[in-house]
Tab-separated table of C-alpha atoms and ligand atoms in Angstrom:
chain	number	residue	atom	x	y	z
A	216	UNK	CA	-18.954	12.497	-7.212
A	217	UNK	CA	-16.123	12.612	-4.678
A	218	UNK	CA	-12.518	11.887	-5.361
A	219	UNK	CA	-11.567	8.212	-5.322
A	220	UNK	CA	-8.503	6.090	-5.973
A	221	UNK	CA	-7.794	2.645	-7.394
A	222	UNK	CA	-4.779	0.551	-6.524
A	223	UNK	CA	-3.471	-2.346	-8.620
A	224	UNK	CA	-1.128	-3.027	-11.547
A	225	UNK	CA	-1.720	-0.517	-14.350
A	226	UNK	CA	-0.813	-1.002	-18.003
A	227	UNK	CA	-1.465	1.509	-20.774
A	228	UNK	CA	0.159	3.019	-23.863
A	229	UNK	CA	1.621	6.455	-24.402
A	230	UNK	CA	3.005	5.684	-27.865
A	231	UNK	CA	2.611	3.108	-30.624
A	232	UNK	CA	4.578	-0.106	-29.910
A	233	UNK	CA	4.592	-0.884	-33.655
A	234	UNK	CA	6.846	2.126	-34.160
A	235	UNK	CA	8.476	2.802	-30.792
A	236	UNK	CA	10.426	0.728	-28.303
A	237	UNK	CA	8.325	-0.780	-25.522
A	238	UNK	CA	10.119	1.315	-22.920
A	239	UNK	CA	8.910	4.450	-24.692
A	240	UNK	CA	5.420	3.356	-25.681
A	241	UNK	CA	4.258	1.190	-22.757
A	242	UNK	CA	3.583	2.443	-19.250
A	243	UNK	CA	3.483	-0.104	-16.461
A	244	UNK	CA	3.092	0.387	-12.716
A	245	UNK	CA	3.263	-2.999	-10.932
A	246	UNK	CA	1.860	-1.307	-7.808
A	247	UNK	CA	0.068	1.734	-9.100
A	248	UNK	CA	-2.513	4.229	-7.969
A	249	UNK	CA	-5.006	6.081	-10.140
A	250	UNK	CA	-6.875	9.121	-8.861
A	251	UNK	CA	-10.325	9.760	-10.349
A	252	UNK	CA	-12.638	12.688	-9.723
A	253	UNK	CA	-16.116	13.084	-11.216
A	254	UNK	CA	-15.346	10.303	-13.679
A	255	UNK	CA	-12.165	11.936	-14.967
A	256	UNK	CA	-8.619	10.688	-14.394
A	257	UNK	CA	-6.575	13.116	-12.302
A	258	UNK	CA	-3.319	11.222	-11.932
A	259	UNK	CA	-1.646	7.839	-12.359
A	260	UNK	CA	1.605	6.825	-10.712
A	261	UNK	CA	3.270	4.357	-8.449
A	262	UNK	CA	1.424	3.839	-5.181
A	263	UNK	CA	4.512	4.685	-3.190
A	264	UNK	CA	4.963	8.076	-4.846
A	265	UNK	CA	1.345	9.109	-5.338
A	266	UNK	CA	-0.420	7.935	-2.191
A	267	UNK	CA	1.325	10.368	0.191
A	268	UNK	CA	-0.108	13.219	-1.898
A	269	UNK	CA	-3.647	11.900	-1.254
A	270	UNK	CA	-3.426	10.568	2.308
A	271	UNK	CA	-7.172	10.616	3.056
A	272	UNK	CA	-8.531	9.392	-0.258
A	273	UNK	CA	-10.692	6.232	-0.228
A	274	UNK	CA	-8.833	3.494	-2.131
A	275	UNK	CA	-10.431	0.563	-3.950
A	276	UNK	CA	-7.839	-2.207	-3.829
A	277	UNK	CA	-7.187	-4.455	-6.831
A	278	UNK	CA	-3.900	-5.931	-5.696
A	279	UNK	CA	-2.888	-8.808	-7.967
A	280	UNK	CA	-5.186	-7.546	-10.735
A	281	UNK	CA	-4.188	-5.856	-13.989
A	282	UNK	CA	-5.982	-2.627	-14.875
A	283	UNK	CA	-6.174	-1.545	-18.532
A	284	UNK	CA	-8.065	1.220	-20.317
A	285	UNK	CA	-11.502	-0.042	-21.399
A	286	UNK	CA	-11.339	-1.987	-24.644
A	287	UNK	CA	-12.338	-0.268	-27.885
A	288	UNK	CA	-14.123	-2.422	-30.468
A	289	UNK	CA	-13.846	-0.593	-33.791
A	290	UNK	CA	-16.393	-2.656	-35.712
A	291	UNK	CA	-19.436	-4.612	-34.544
A	292	UNK	CA	-23.121	-5.158	-35.488
A	293	UNK	CA	-25.585	-5.147	-32.599
A	294	UNK	CA	-28.506	-6.816	-34.475
A	295	UNK	CA	-26.292	-9.759	-35.374
A	296	UNK	CA	-25.877	-10.815	-31.736
A	297	UNK	CA	-28.559	-13.460	-32.114
A	298	UNK	CA	-27.032	-15.016	-35.244
A	299	UNK	CA	-23.425	-15.276	-34.083
A	300	UNK	CA	-21.912	-18.617	-35.134
A	301	UNK	CA	-24.119	-19.229	-38.205
A	302	UNK	CA	-22.807	-22.220	-40.120
A	303	UNK	CA	-21.121	-22.718	-43.411
A	304	UNK	CA	-21.126	-19.709	-45.748
A	305	UNK	CA	-18.730	-17.069	-47.015
A	306	UNK	CA	-19.642	-13.387	-46.941
A	307	UNK	CA	-22.219	-12.901	-49.722
A	308	UNK	CA	-24.173	-16.126	-49.098
A	309	UNK	CA	-23.902	-15.583	-45.336
A	310	UNK	CA	-25.485	-12.135	-45.718
A	311	UNK	CA	-28.443	-13.469	-47.693
A	312	UNK	CA	-28.972	-16.665	-45.738
A	313	UNK	CA	-28.554	-15.408	-42.161
A	314	UNK	CA	-27.920	-11.688	-41.830
A	315	UNK	CA	-30.678	-10.068	-43.824
A	316	UNK	CA	-33.476	-12.255	-42.354
A	317	UNK	CA	-32.194	-11.479	-38.856
A	318	UNK	CA	-31.890	-7.740	-39.403
A	319	UNK	CA	-35.458	-7.632	-40.761
A	320	UNK	CA	-36.702	-8.129	-37.200
A	321	UNK	CA	-35.290	-4.780	-36.107
A	322	UNK	CA	-38.119	-2.613	-37.357
A	323	UNK	CA	-39.794	-3.521	-34.077
A	324	UNK	CA	-38.352	-0.998	-31.646
A	325	UNK	CA	-39.123	-3.043	-28.517
A	326	UNK	CA	-37.350	-5.998	-29.994
A	327	UNK	CA	-34.390	-3.844	-31.019
A	328	UNK	CA	-34.255	-2.417	-27.512
A	329	UNK	CA	-34.107	-5.866	-25.907
A	330	UNK	CA	-31.287	-6.975	-28.210
A	331	UNK	CA	-29.398	-3.673	-27.774
A	332	UNK	CA	-29.593	-4.130	-24.036
A	333	UNK	CA	-28.303	-7.710	-24.151
A	334	UNK	CA	-25.575	-6.653	-26.587
A	335	UNK	CA	-24.304	-3.824	-24.371
A	336	UNK	CA	-24.265	-6.094	-21.331
A	337	UNK	CA	-22.190	-8.553	-23.314
A	338	UNK	CA	-19.708	-5.834	-24.316
A	339	UNK	CA	-19.358	-4.627	-20.724
A	340	UNK	CA	-18.963	-8.157	-19.410
A	341	UNK	CA	-16.002	-8.422	-21.774
A	342	UNK	CA	-14.449	-5.132	-20.685
A	343	UNK	CA	-15.364	-3.262	-23.878
A	344	UNK	CA	-16.429	0.259	-22.988
A	345	UNK	CA	-16.483	1.878	-26.449
A	346	UNK	CA	-17.535	0.507	-29.830
A	347	UNK	CA	-18.284	1.646	-33.360
A	348	UNK	CA	-21.590	-0.055	-34.057
A	349	UNK	CA	-23.677	-0.961	-37.098
A	350	UNK	CA	-27.367	-0.922	-36.206
A	351	UNK	CA	-29.910	-1.860	-38.918
A	352	UNK	CA	-31.600	-0.113	-41.824
A	353	UNK	CA	-34.576	0.938	-39.674
A	354	UNK	CA	-34.179	4.205	-37.747
A	355	UNK	CA	-35.984	2.457	-34.864
A	356	UNK	CA	-32.978	0.174	-34.426
A	357	UNK	CA	-30.595	3.127	-34.161
A	358	UNK	CA	-32.927	4.890	-31.724
A	359	UNK	CA	-33.102	1.772	-29.568
A	360	UNK	CA	-29.341	1.417	-29.535
A	361	UNK	CA	-28.651	5.043	-28.637
A	362	UNK	CA	-31.243	4.961	-25.856
A	363	UNK	CA	-29.682	1.889	-24.278
A	364	UNK	CA	-26.145	3.287	-24.601
A	365	UNK	CA	-27.239	6.601	-23.072
A	366	UNK	CA	-28.934	4.797	-20.170
A	367	UNK	CA	-25.548	3.251	-19.334
A	368	UNK	CA	-23.574	6.485	-19.932
A	369	UNK	CA	-21.374	4.782	-22.541
A	370	UNK	CA	-19.067	6.380	-25.088
A	371	UNK	CA	-20.454	4.782	-28.244
A	372	UNK	CA	-20.575	5.620	-31.950
A	373	UNK	CA	-23.365	4.169	-34.086
A	374	UNK	CA	-25.518	4.820	-37.113
A	375	UNK	CA	-28.495	3.707	-39.115
A	376	UNK	CA	-27.459	1.389	-41.952
A	377	UNK	CA	-27.953	2.865	-45.425
A	378	UNK	CA	-28.754	0.236	-48.076
A	379	UNK	CA	-30.918	0.882	-51.120
A	380	UNK	CA	-30.306	-2.127	-53.359
A	381	UNK	CA	-29.301	-5.804	-53.570
A	382	UNK	CA	-31.171	-6.844	-50.461
A	383	UNK	CA	-34.795	-7.989	-49.878
A	384	UNK	CA	-37.370	-5.236	-50.553
A	385	UNK	CA	-38.520	-4.925	-46.955
A	386	UNK	CA	-34.921	-4.310	-45.902
A	387	UNK	CA	-33.983	-1.455	-48.180
A	388	UNK	CA	-34.378	2.278	-47.892
A	389	UNK	CA	-34.005	4.807	-50.695
A	390	UNK	CA	-31.178	7.254	-51.218
A	391	UNK	CA	-33.475	10.114	-50.142
A	392	UNK	CA	-35.070	8.377	-47.151
A	393	UNK	CA	-31.686	7.208	-45.876
A	394	UNK	CA	-30.383	10.757	-46.095
A	395	UNK	CA	-33.393	12.217	-44.297
A	396	UNK	CA	-33.474	9.523	-41.591
A	397	UNK	CA	-29.726	9.747	-40.972
A	398	UNK	CA	-29.911	13.535	-40.753
A	399	UNK	CA	-32.678	13.373	-38.179
A	400	UNK	CA	-30.707	10.847	-36.132
A	401	UNK	CA	-27.553	12.977	-36.315
A	402	UNK	CA	-29.473	16.011	-35.097
A	403	UNK	CA	-30.904	14.028	-32.227
A	404	UNK	CA	-27.976	11.870	-31.089
A	405	UNK	CA	-24.630	13.164	-32.336
A	406	UNK	CA	-22.635	14.812	-29.517
A	407	UNK	CA	-25.449	14.059	-27.071
A	408	UNK	CA	-23.550	13.216	-23.857
A	409	UNK	CA	-20.959	10.608	-24.735
A	410	UNK	CA	-22.640	9.496	-27.976
A	411	UNK	CA	-21.493	10.128	-31.529
A	412	UNK	CA	-23.005	9.367	-34.925
A	413	UNK	CA	-21.461	7.460	-37.820
A	414	UNK	CA	-22.931	7.726	-41.319
A	415	UNK	CA	-23.169	4.027	-42.161
A	416	UNK	CA	-23.610	2.864	-45.774
A	417	UNK	CA	-23.436	-0.931	-45.461
A	418	UNK	CA	-21.003	-1.507	-48.364
A	419	UNK	CA	-20.644	-0.631	-52.031
A	420	UNK	CA	-22.755	-3.630	-53.107
A	421	UNK	CA	-25.896	-2.458	-51.293
A	422	UNK	CA	-25.728	1.256	-52.094
A	423	UNK	CA	-26.428	3.069	-55.340
A	424	UNK	CA	-23.982	5.808	-56.337
A	425	UNK	CA	-26.748	8.288	-55.425
A	426	UNK	CA	-26.928	6.931	-51.900
A	427	UNK	CA	-23.133	7.081	-51.480
A	428	UNK	CA	-23.201	10.692	-52.665
A	429	UNK	CA	-25.890	11.580	-50.153
A	430	UNK	CA	-23.855	9.876	-47.431
A	431	UNK	CA	-20.978	12.185	-48.384
A	432	UNK	CA	-23.357	15.154	-48.292
A	433	UNK	CA	-24.093	14.310	-44.652
A	434	UNK	CA	-20.348	14.304	-43.927
A	435	UNK	CA	-20.092	17.769	-45.440
A	436	UNK	CA	-23.081	19.089	-43.543
A	437	UNK	CA	-21.897	17.600	-40.233
A	438	UNK	CA	-18.081	17.638	-40.455
A	439	UNK	CA	-17.518	15.958	-37.097
A	440	UNK	CA	-19.662	12.853	-37.686
A	441	UNK	CA	-17.886	9.616	-38.547
A	442	UNK	CA	-18.094	7.376	-41.616
A	443	UNK	CA	-18.350	3.622	-41.101
A	444	UNK	CA	-18.574	0.964	-43.803
A	445	UNK	CA	-17.084	-2.321	-45.060
A	446	UNK	CA	-14.220	-2.543	-47.539
A	447	UNK	CA	-12.493	-5.319	-49.497
A	448	UNK	CA	-13.371	-8.177	-47.177
A	449	UNK	CA	-13.824	-11.098	-49.545
A	450	UNK	CA	-12.610	-11.937	-53.072
A	451	UNK	CA	-16.103	-12.508	-54.517
A	452	UNK	CA	-17.258	-9.218	-53.034
A	453	UNK	CA	-14.274	-7.372	-54.568
A	454	UNK	CA	-15.062	-8.937	-57.966
A	455	UNK	CA	-18.720	-7.952	-57.701
A	456	UNK	CA	-17.848	-4.372	-56.784
A	457	UNK	CA	-15.496	-4.175	-59.789
A	458	UNK	CA	-18.386	-5.320	-62.047
A	459	UNK	CA	-20.865	-2.924	-60.477
A	460	UNK	CA	-18.557	0.109	-60.581
A	461	UNK	CA	-16.476	-0.329	-63.770
A	462	UNK	CA	-15.430	3.316	-63.735
A	463	UNK	CA	-13.661	2.949	-60.360
A	464	UNK	CA	-9.994	1.930	-60.341
A	465	UNK	CA	-10.446	-0.228	-57.245
A	466	UNK	CA	-12.854	-0.860	-54.369
A	467	UNK	CA	-11.686	2.077	-52.244
A	468	UNK	CA	-12.069	4.327	-55.259
A	469	UNK	CA	-15.840	3.705	-55.213
A	470	UNK	CA	-15.980	5.371	-51.819
A	471	UNK	CA	-13.381	7.961	-52.804
A	472	UNK	CA	-15.327	9.072	-55.879
A	473	UNK	CA	-18.368	9.565	-53.693
A	474	UNK	CA	-16.373	11.651	-51.175
A	475	UNK	CA	-16.356	9.146	-48.322
A	476	UNK	CA	-12.631	8.702	-47.696
A	477	UNK	CA	-11.358	11.047	-45.004
A	478	UNK	CA	-9.750	11.153	-41.599
A	479	UNK	CA	-12.990	10.292	-39.799
A	480	UNK	CA	-13.669	7.229	-41.978
A	481	UNK	CA	-13.406	3.706	-40.594
A	482	UNK	CA	-13.342	0.820	-43.053
A	483	UNK	CA	-13.953	-2.671	-41.705
A	484	UNK	CA	-11.724	-5.522	-42.919
A	485	UNK	CA	-9.468	-4.414	-45.804
A	486	UNK	CA	-8.312	-8.014	-46.157
A	487	UNK	CA	-8.179	-7.826	-49.961
A	488	UNK	CA	-6.705	-4.338	-50.363
A	489	UNK	CA	-4.013	-3.560	-52.927
A	490	UNK	CA	-0.898	-1.601	-51.974
A	491	UNK	CA	-2.355	1.358	-53.843
A	492	UNK	CA	-5.471	1.290	-51.673
A	493	UNK	CA	-3.388	1.075	-48.495
A	494	UNK	CA	-1.407	4.095	-49.697
A	495	UNK	CA	-4.580	6.086	-50.308
A	496	UNK	CA	-5.962	5.207	-46.861
A	497	UNK	CA	-2.689	6.372	-45.321
A	498	UNK	CA	-2.746	9.627	-47.251
A	499	UNK	CA	-6.357	10.305	-46.270
A	500	UNK	CA	-5.767	9.555	-42.572
A	501	UNK	CA	-8.543	6.940	-42.704
A	502	UNK	CA	-8.677	3.914	-40.411
A	503	UNK	CA	-9.089	0.178	-40.840
A	504	UNK	CA	-10.904	-2.063	-38.372
A	505	UNK	CA	-9.058	-5.384	-38.451
A	506	UNK	CA	-11.517	-8.154	-37.541
A	507	UNK	CA	-9.566	-11.385	-37.118
A	508	UNK	CA	-12.216	-13.751	-35.729
A	509	UNK	CA	-14.590	-12.722	-38.507
A	510	UNK	CA	-11.967	-13.019	-41.241
A	511	UNK	CA	-11.176	-16.555	-40.137
A	512	UNK	CA	-14.787	-17.572	-39.504
A	513	UNK	CA	-16.040	-16.443	-42.943
A	514	UNK	CA	-12.826	-17.572	-44.625
A	515	UNK	CA	-12.243	-14.032	-45.894
A	516	UNK	CA	-8.460	-14.084	-45.708
A	517	UNK	CA	-5.443	-12.951	-43.726
A	518	UNK	CA	-5.135	-9.217	-43.091
A	519	UNK	CA	-1.720	-7.674	-43.820
A	520	UNK	CA	-0.982	-6.055	-40.474
A	521	UNK	CA	2.539	-5.062	-41.485
A	522	UNK	CA	1.198	-3.188	-44.503
A	523	UNK	CA	-1.117	-1.094	-42.333
A	524	UNK	CA	1.736	-0.531	-39.893
A	525	UNK	CA	4.387	0.297	-42.482
A	526	UNK	CA	6.716	3.132	-41.501
A	527	UNK	CA	6.404	4.794	-44.938
A	528	UNK	CA	2.618	4.659	-45.239
A	529	UNK	CA	0.998	3.945	-41.879
A	530	UNK	CA	-2.758	3.470	-41.724
A	531	UNK	CA	-4.639	3.986	-38.465
A	532	UNK	CA	-5.604	0.561	-37.203
A	533	UNK	CA	-8.019	-0.776	-34.608
A	534	UNK	CA	-9.395	-4.197	-33.774
A	535	UNK	CA	-13.017	-5.155	-34.354
A	536	UNK	CA	-14.914	-8.196	-33.175
A	537	UNK	CA	-17.396	-7.880	-36.083
A	538	UNK	CA	-20.003	-9.903	-34.199
A	539	UNK	CA	-22.048	-11.730	-35.724
A	540	UNK	CA	-19.475	-12.738	-38.389
A	541	UNK	CA	-16.935	-12.504	-35.597
A	542	UNK	CA	-17.153	-15.313	-33.095
A	543	UNK	CA	-16.440	-13.559	-29.802
A	544	UNK	CA	-17.281	-10.353	-27.953
A	545	UNK	CA	-13.955	-10.643	-26.182
A	546	UNK	CA	-11.196	-8.308	-27.300
A	547	UNK	CA	-8.726	-10.660	-25.602
A	548	UNK	CA	-9.876	-13.443	-27.902
A	549	UNK	CA	-9.787	-11.011	-30.817
A	550	UNK	CA	-6.121	-10.303	-29.945
A	551	UNK	CA	-5.533	-14.054	-29.832
A	552	UNK	CA	-6.815	-14.568	-33.385
A	553	UNK	CA	-4.964	-11.471	-34.617
A	554	UNK	CA	-1.773	-13.027	-33.311
A	555	UNK	CA	-2.485	-16.271	-35.166
A	556	UNK	CA	-3.209	-14.440	-38.415
A	557	UNK	CA	0.208	-12.820	-37.991
A	558	UNK	CA	1.735	-16.240	-37.426
A	559	UNK	CA	0.194	-17.691	-40.583
A	560	UNK	CA	1.887	-14.857	-42.432
A	561	UNK	CA	5.203	-15.356	-40.609
A	562	UNK	CA	4.740	-12.148	-38.630
A	563	UNK	CA	4.832	-11.548	-34.902
A	564	UNK	CA	2.224	-9.514	-33.060
A	565	UNK	CA	3.390	-8.819	-29.518
A	566	UNK	CA	0.994	-8.623	-26.580
A	567	UNK	CA	1.768	-4.924	-26.282
A	568	UNK	CA	1.038	-4.333	-29.965
A	569	UNK	CA	-2.230	-6.273	-29.757
A	570	UNK	CA	-3.362	-4.536	-26.560
A	571	UNK	CA	-2.384	-1.178	-28.033
A	572	UNK	CA	-4.751	-1.909	-30.949
A	573	UNK	CA	-7.454	-2.912	-28.463
A	574	UNK	CA	-7.124	0.354	-26.484
A	575	UNK	CA	-5.275	3.508	-27.608
A	576	UNK	CA	-4.957	2.376	-31.245
A	577	UNK	CA	-8.709	1.806	-31.419
A	578	UNK	CA	-9.389	5.161	-29.767
A	579	UNK	CA	-7.143	6.864	-32.331
A	580	UNK	CA	-8.845	5.013	-35.196
A	581	UNK	CA	-12.189	6.355	-33.946
A	582	UNK	CA	-10.773	9.839	-33.291
A	583	UNK	CA	-11.789	9.496	-29.647
A	584	UNK	CA	-8.283	9.558	-28.193
A	585	UNK	CA	-8.862	12.972	-26.602
A	586	UNK	CA	-11.389	11.266	-24.339
A	587	UNK	CA	-10.351	7.633	-23.923
A	588	UNK	CA	-7.685	5.070	-24.805
A	589	UNK	CA	-5.171	5.452	-21.967
A	590	UNK	CA	-4.808	6.808	-18.434
A	591	UNK	CA	-3.637	10.312	-19.214
A	592	UNK	CA	-4.908	12.938	-16.784
A	593	UNK	CA	-8.067	14.560	-18.143
A	594	UNK	CA	-9.366	11.438	-19.896
A	595	UNK	CA	-12.517	9.590	-18.935
A	596	UNK	CA	-12.094	6.823	-16.371
A	597	UNK	CA	-13.399	3.902	-18.434
A	598	UNK	CA	-11.294	0.903	-17.494
A	599	UNK	CA	-11.208	-2.839	-17.122
A	600	UNK	CA	-9.856	-4.815	-14.188
A	601	UNK	CA	-8.419	-8.121	-15.399
A	602	UNK	CA	-7.648	-11.120	-13.226
A	603	UNK	CA	-4.477	-12.791	-14.531
A	604	UNK	CA	-5.302	-15.844	-12.384
A	605	UNK	CA	-9.007	-16.182	-13.195
A	606	UNK	CA	-8.943	-19.854	-14.208
A	607	UNK	CA	-6.922	-22.713	-12.744
A	608	UNK	CA	-4.807	-22.814	-15.892
A	609	UNK	CA	-4.091	-19.065	-15.860
A	610	UNK	CA	-3.374	-19.196	-12.123
A	611	UNK	CA	-0.907	-22.008	-12.727
A	612	UNK	CA	0.693	-20.181	-15.655
A	613	UNK	CA	0.818	-16.809	-13.870
A	614	UNK	CA	1.910	-17.997	-10.440
A	615	UNK	CA	4.552	-15.281	-10.121
A	616	UNK	CA	3.759	-11.561	-9.866
A	617	UNK	CA	4.793	-9.469	-12.869
A	618	UNK	CA	7.265	-6.916	-11.542
A	619	UNK	CA	9.024	-5.898	-14.756
A	620	UNK	CA	8.089	-4.855	-18.282
A	621	UNK	CA	9.309	-8.220	-19.602
A	622	UNK	CA	7.219	-10.072	-17.016
A	623	UNK	CA	4.057	-8.095	-17.783
A	624	UNK	CA	4.603	-8.678	-21.512
A	625	UNK	CA	4.510	-12.404	-20.798
A	626	UNK	CA	1.525	-12.190	-18.459
A	627	UNK	CA	-0.423	-10.010	-20.890
A	628	UNK	CA	0.296	-12.524	-23.641
A	629	UNK	CA	-1.093	-15.389	-21.555
A	630	UNK	CA	-4.213	-13.309	-20.914
A	631	UNK	CA	-4.780	-12.697	-24.605
A	632	UNK	CA	-4.203	-16.342	-25.495
A	633	UNK	CA	-6.113	-17.950	-22.624
A	634	UNK	CA	-8.415	-15.225	-21.339
A	635	UNK	CA	-11.914	-14.104	-22.277
A	636	UNK	CA	-14.851	-12.704	-20.293
A	637	UNK	CA	-13.780	-14.871	-17.351
A	638	UNK	CA	-10.683	-12.697	-17.041
A	639	UNK	CA	-12.772	-9.532	-16.625
A	640	UNK	CA	-13.080	-8.952	-12.891
A	641	UNK	CA	-14.772	-5.545	-13.197
A	642	UNK	CA	-15.590	-2.897	-15.790
A	643	UNK	CA	-15.712	0.793	-14.881
A	644	UNK	CA	-17.565	3.544	-16.704
A	645	UNK	CA	-16.490	7.089	-15.795
A	646	UNK	CA	-15.179	5.832	-12.477
A	647	UNK	CA	-18.303	3.817	-11.619
A	648	UNK	CA	-18.195	0.048	-11.409
A	649	UNK	CA	-20.646	-1.318	-13.899
A	650	UNK	CA	-23.272	-3.506	-12.295
A	651	UNK	CA	-24.917	-5.899	-14.738
A	652	UNK	CA	-28.467	-5.026	-15.723
A	653	UNK	CA	-30.824	-7.317	-13.842
A	654	UNK	CA	-33.079	-7.673	-16.915
A	655	UNK	CA	-30.376	-9.210	-19.097
B	948	GUN	N1	-20.328	-6.619	-45.619
B	948	GUN	C1	-21.546	-6.050	-45.772
B	948	GUN	N2	-22.339	-6.301	-44.722
B	948	GUN	C2	-21.614	-7.032	-43.870
B	948	GUN	C3	-21.890	-7.596	-42.587
B	948	GUN	O1	-22.970	-7.474	-42.024
B	948	GUN	N3	-20.883	-8.304	-42.023
B	948	GUN	C4	-19.659	-8.444	-42.611
B	948	GUN	N4	-18.716	-9.140	-41.985
B	948	GUN	N5	-19.385	-7.943	-43.809
B	948	GUN	C5	-20.343	-7.235	-44.427
B	949	ZN	ZN1	-19.157	-6.002	-40.303
């Protein structure tokens, strides 16, 4: 691939705006230029300064558009795409009434492949270029997902769901089969191109202690795979876990006793965590995927953002859509609901903080920040081109160009409150504009 350049407004993060002043953590070029070669970022700077160094380079112009690193969704379920917006229940009833019957269809690899394809198109349409993905209990579903992600050259992490109890018989594996199937999938897919594997026990309720121990054995055997599960989402779930594991001091301790809490572990939700559990997550370097649309939709509760982002005991934090309990594939809409959860708790989540979570924060939570998350030279050129005037209302609201950090803070906030897939003008994967798959 030859060298190419992109011109537009660029916004990314070089520090954490929860802990550092915006001027130190946010980088903004109102008229910027990014140089990309063979899918890798070579340089980012102001057009005026950088262009003279590359006088003959072909430039793709996005003047008036806002270019961000591709969004990172730190928790989502691809088989649940077809049951998004299922009415009426809280977590445990919702799982039995809607989720398990839907996931049972994913033994059929062709079916799984069609849904994986639709799902990935939906992510890309929303500017999400990386996600940590639950597949289903059947290895076929994981195979289908990895094949579709590889076909699109995406940086994705996924895993076969491990669940050996408290679900319908046709939907459970055994501790041994889940270990063997996961191992085979790791050997085939982990570190293949841009793909990575996450050992994925569904949650404490659906795994025996033996299965959790074998999940930990996989982490020991393959130290660079990830761990992905659910944690302390709903009060009834927390109560049930306490009954099922009386020897554990709290929910997180169930995973800790098995050996699943480390710096490559990502726990979805954490809405009902105690301070002690937050402290342990901080100490272990583990991450939480905060899933606001899901937490509101299922009535799970209001995540304590300020606890995760405490100066004394910070916990790595990303944002997850958690589709199908989450109600949108859009990370902009996910930022919107995160903001409102903050408001209900008398907290403020700035646009920069929210967009940090949706980009570099998410990449850090997934331990992928060497590759993606911002526009540092050497990283992969996955990015999203947003149109701050994509609807009549946004055009009216954003009539003026954003020339300063204060102005882009305001414009970015309007995008996260009012924007969704309509605001995504283009999505780029390793410097290539993604063209939607004709089949989807
Ligand atoms: N806990 C266990 N399984 C699930 C799931 O599929 N979705 C959500 N939101 N929580 C879970
Ligand atoms: Zn989930």
